Structure formats: C-alpha cells, structure tokens
Short mmCIF file of C-alpha atoms in Angstrom, two decimals:
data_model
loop_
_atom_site.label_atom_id
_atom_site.label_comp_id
_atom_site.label_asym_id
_atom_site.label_seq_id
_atom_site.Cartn_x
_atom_site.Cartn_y
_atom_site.Cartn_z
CA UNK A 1 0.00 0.00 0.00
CA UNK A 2 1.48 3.52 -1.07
CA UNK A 3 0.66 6.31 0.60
CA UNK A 4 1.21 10.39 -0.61
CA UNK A 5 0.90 13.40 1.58
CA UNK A 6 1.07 16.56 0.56
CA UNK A 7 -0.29 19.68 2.92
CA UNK A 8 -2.31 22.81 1.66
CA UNK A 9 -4.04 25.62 2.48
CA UNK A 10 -3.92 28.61 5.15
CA UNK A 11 -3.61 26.00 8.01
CA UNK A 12 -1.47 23.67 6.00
CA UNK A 13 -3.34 20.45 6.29
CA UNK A 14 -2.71 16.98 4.79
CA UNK A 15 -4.48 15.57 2.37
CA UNK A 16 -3.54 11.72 1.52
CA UNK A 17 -4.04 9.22 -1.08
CA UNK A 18 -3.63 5.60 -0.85
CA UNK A 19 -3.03 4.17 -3.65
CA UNK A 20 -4.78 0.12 -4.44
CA UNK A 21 -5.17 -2.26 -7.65
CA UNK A 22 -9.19 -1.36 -7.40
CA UNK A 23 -9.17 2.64 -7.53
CA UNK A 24 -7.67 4.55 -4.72
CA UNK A 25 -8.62 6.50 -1.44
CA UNK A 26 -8.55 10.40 -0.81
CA UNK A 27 -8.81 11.36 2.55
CA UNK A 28 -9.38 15.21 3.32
CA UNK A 29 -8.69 16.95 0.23
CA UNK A 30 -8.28 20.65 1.31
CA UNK A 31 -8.30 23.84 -0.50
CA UNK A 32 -5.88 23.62 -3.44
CA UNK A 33 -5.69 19.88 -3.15
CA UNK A 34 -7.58 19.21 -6.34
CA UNK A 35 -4.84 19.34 -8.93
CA UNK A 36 -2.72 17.24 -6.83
CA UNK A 37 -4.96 14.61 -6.45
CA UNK A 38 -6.27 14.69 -9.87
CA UNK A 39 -2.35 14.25 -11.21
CA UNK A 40 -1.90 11.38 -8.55
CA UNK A 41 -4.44 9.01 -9.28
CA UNK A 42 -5.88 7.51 -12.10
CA UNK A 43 -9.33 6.17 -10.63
CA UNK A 44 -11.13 7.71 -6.82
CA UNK A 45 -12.74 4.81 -5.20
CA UNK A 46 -13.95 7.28 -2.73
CA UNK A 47 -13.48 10.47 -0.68
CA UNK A 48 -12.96 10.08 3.03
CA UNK A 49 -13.69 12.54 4.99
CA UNK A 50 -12.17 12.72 9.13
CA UNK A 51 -14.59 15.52 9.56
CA UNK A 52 -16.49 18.01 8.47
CA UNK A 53 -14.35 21.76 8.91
CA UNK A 54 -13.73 23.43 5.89
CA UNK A 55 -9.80 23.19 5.69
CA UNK A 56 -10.05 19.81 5.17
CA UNK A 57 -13.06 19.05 3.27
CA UNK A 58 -13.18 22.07 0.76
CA UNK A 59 -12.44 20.35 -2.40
CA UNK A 60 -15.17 17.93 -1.82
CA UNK A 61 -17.28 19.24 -4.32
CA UNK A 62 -14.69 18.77 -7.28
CA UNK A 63 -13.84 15.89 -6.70
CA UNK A 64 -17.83 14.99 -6.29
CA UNK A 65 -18.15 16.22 -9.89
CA UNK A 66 -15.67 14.68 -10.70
CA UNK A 67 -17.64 11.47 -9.78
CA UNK A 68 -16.03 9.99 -6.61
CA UNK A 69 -18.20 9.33 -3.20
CA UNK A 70 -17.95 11.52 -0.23
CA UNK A 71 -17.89 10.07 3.00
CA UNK A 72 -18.41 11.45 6.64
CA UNK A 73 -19.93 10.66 10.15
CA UNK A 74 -23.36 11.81 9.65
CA UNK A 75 -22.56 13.97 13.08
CA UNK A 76 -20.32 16.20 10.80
CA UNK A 77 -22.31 15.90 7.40
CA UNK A 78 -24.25 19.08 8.48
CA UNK A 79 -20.56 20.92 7.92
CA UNK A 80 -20.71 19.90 4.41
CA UNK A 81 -23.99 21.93 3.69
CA UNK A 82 -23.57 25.02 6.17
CA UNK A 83 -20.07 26.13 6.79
CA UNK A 84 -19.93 27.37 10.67
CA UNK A 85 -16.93 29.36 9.41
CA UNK A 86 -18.78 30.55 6.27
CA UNK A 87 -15.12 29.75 3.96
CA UNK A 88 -16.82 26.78 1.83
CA UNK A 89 -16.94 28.00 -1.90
CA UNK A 90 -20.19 25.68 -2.23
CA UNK A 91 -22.45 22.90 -0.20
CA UNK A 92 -22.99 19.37 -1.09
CA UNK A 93 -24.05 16.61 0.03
CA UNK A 94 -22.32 13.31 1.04
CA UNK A 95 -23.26 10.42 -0.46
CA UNK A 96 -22.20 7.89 2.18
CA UNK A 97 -23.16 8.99 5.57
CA UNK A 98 -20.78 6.65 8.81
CA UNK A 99 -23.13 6.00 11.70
CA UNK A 100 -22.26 5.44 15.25
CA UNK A 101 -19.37 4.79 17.13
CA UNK A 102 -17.68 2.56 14.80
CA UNK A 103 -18.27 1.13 11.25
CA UNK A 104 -16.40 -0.81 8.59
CA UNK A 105 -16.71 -0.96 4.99
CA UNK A 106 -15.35 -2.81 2.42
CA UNK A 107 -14.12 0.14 -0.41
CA UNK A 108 -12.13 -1.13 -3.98
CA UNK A 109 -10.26 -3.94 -2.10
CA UNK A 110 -9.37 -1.70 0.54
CA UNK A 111 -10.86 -2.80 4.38
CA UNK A 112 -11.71 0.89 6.07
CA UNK A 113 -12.88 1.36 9.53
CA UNK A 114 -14.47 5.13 10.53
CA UNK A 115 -14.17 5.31 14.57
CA UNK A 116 -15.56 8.15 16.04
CA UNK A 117 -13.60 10.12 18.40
CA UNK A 118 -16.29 13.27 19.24
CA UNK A 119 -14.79 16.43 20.63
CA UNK A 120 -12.75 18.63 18.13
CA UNK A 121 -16.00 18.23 16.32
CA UNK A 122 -19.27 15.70 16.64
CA UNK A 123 -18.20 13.77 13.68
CA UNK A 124 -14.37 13.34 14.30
CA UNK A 125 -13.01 10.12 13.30
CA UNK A 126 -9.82 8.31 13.67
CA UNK A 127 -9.78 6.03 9.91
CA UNK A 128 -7.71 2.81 9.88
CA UNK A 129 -7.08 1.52 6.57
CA UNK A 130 -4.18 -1.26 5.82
CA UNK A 131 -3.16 -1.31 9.60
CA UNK A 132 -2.25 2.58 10.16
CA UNK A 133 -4.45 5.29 11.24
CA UNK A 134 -5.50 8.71 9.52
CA UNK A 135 -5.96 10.44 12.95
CA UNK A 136 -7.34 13.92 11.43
CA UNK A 137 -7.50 16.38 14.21
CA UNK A 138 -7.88 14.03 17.29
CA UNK A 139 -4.30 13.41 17.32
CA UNK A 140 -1.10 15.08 16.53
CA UNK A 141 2.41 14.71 16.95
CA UNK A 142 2.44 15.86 20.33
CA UNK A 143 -0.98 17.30 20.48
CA UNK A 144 -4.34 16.95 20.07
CA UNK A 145 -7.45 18.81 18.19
CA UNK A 146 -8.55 21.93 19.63
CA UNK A 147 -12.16 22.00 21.72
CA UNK A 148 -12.90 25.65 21.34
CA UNK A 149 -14.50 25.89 17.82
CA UNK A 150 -18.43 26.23 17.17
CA UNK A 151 -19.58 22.91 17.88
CA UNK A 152 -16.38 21.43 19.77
CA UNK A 153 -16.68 19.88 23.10
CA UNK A 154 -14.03 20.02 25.63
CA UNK A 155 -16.15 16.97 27.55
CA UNK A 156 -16.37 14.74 24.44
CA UNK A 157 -12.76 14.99 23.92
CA UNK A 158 -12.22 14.09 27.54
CA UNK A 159 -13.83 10.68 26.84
CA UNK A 160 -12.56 10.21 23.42
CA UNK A 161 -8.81 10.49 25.00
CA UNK A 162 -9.72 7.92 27.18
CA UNK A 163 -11.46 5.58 24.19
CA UNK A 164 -8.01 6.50 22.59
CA UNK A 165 -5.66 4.58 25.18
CA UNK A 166 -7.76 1.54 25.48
CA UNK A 167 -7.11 1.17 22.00
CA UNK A 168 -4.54 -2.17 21.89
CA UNK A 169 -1.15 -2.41 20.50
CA UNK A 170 0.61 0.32 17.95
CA UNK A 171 -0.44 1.95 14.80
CA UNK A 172 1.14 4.57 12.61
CA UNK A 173 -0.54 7.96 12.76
CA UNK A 174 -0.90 10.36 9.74
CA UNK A 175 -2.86 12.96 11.72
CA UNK A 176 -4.37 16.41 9.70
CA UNK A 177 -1.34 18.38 10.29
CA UNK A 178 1.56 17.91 10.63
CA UNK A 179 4.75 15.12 11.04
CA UNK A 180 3.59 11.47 11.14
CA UNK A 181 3.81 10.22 14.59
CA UNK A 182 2.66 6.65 16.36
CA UNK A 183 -0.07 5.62 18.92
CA UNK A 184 2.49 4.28 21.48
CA UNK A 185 4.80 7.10 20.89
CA UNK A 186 1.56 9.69 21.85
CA UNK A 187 0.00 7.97 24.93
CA UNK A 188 1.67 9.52 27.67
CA UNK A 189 0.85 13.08 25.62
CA UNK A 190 -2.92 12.22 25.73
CA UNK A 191 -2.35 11.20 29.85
CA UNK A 192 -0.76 14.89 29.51
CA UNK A 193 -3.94 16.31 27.99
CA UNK A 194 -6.14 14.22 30.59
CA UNK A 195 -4.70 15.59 33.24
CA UNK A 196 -5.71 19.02 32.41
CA UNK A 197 -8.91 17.97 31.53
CA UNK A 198 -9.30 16.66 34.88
CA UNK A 199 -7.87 19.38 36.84
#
C-alpha cells in the first residue's frame, strides 16, 4: 500500500491518497488539493472525509463532480452543507453517511474502519485503513485537536482520549497536520492532555 501526503491551504493540512489495484482512497482533500490529487491518481474509489471543517473538506465538491463518493460521520455531514466558518466555496451533500461509534466498509479492495472520536468536532473520526491510522484532528504529533470551535466539546474529547488509550497495541498515525507520529509514541501526551482535563 502507497501512501502520498502533501499539505495545503492557510492552516497547511494533509491531504492523503492511498493508492490500491481497485481505484484509490482520498482522505481530506483541502483547499488547493484538487490538482494534486487529480495528477496522482488515475481512478477515486472514494473520498474520506475525518470531519467536516472546511480546511479539510473544501475540495469535496470537485472531486464529487468529478464522480467519486464523499464520505463522513453523519454527526459532521451538516458541515458539508452550512459552513460554521462561512469559507466553503459551495455545499454538497455526502453520499455515504458513517453512523455510530464505529463502522467498517469494504471500499475497492481496501478494508476501512471510521471510529468516532467526538470532541474537536461531533463527527471526528480516527480512519484505519491497511493497519495505520489517519488520525485527522484528534491526534497530533504531540498534540491533540482543539475544543474551542463552534460545535467542539471540551467533555467529548475528555472521553474520546480515554477511548483512545484503550485502544490495543501500535499503529502509525498520519494525523491532519503535521509530522507522522505513532499511537504508542503519543499515549503519555494524551495522559498529559487528561490531566488538564481533569484538573
């Protein structure tokens, strides 16, 4: 499995592609991503989506056109259709809504599992394909999201932290910005973070 990164926009945010026999996976293609993506793949098996804020989710619509399949927790589809930060060029729809706390799909060959991890927004997820993790903005190299946006929730990213380390064994992270980093080599930064939740 091949994986590019490349990061655009004002708050310089990674988009990915994995690359697969069957068509190929884009996961939060920002603004100015579309070129990019459109040069590095020959077919989009789909359009994933680790939630719903603008930065990473505002070449959607191209790509849409373009016919590929957007996909987002249904908690953060609402994002899609009115921008709380009023940047989005245009609204859409996604075509594949993920429900709950956890769901897997089978997509060109590819096994992907959406896990939600609520708190940066209601829809965050945490998306394992091919044994690593696209963390989006519930985990960074040496941080986490921020809570303090319309919609965040300083409580639900108290729990989803804790949902995080009972999570078993080690998995690469390509979080929304930033370095790559690994779930072992974060957990005592997220006992950190707990411990000012907790205060």
């Amino acid at each position: 499995m091949q994986i590019l990164k490349r990061a655009f926009g004002e708050y310089v945010t990674n988009c990915y592609i994995v690359k697969g026999e069957q068509g190929d996976l884009v996961i939060d293609p920002g603004q100015g991503s579309f070129d990019w993506v459109m040069q590095n793949t020959g077919k989009i098996a789909a359009v994933l989506n680790t939630h719903g804020h603008y930065d990473h989710v505002y070449d959607d619509a191209k790509l849409q056109r373009m016919g590929a399949k957007i996909y987002i927790h249904e908690e953060d589809a609402f994002m899609l259709r009115t921008d709380p930060f009023e940047t989005m060029p245009e609204s859409i729809e996604a075509d594949v809504l993920i429900k709950g706390q956890e769901q897997s799909l089978e997509i060109a060959g590819f096994n992907v599992k959406f896990s939600l991890f609520a708190g940066h927004t209601p829809g965050s997820c945490m998306i394992e394909v091919g044994g690593v993790i696209f963390s989006g903005d519930v985990i960074f190299k040496g941080s986490i999201g921020r809570w303090d946006f319309p919609f965040s929730s300083g409580a639900q990213m108290r729990e989803s932290l804790h949902k995080i380390l009972q999570i078993e064994g080690d998995f690469t992270l390509y979080p929304g910005h930033g370095p790559n980093t690994s779930l072992a080599a974060e957990r005592q930064n997220l006992k950190y973070f707990l411990q000012f939740f907790e205060r």
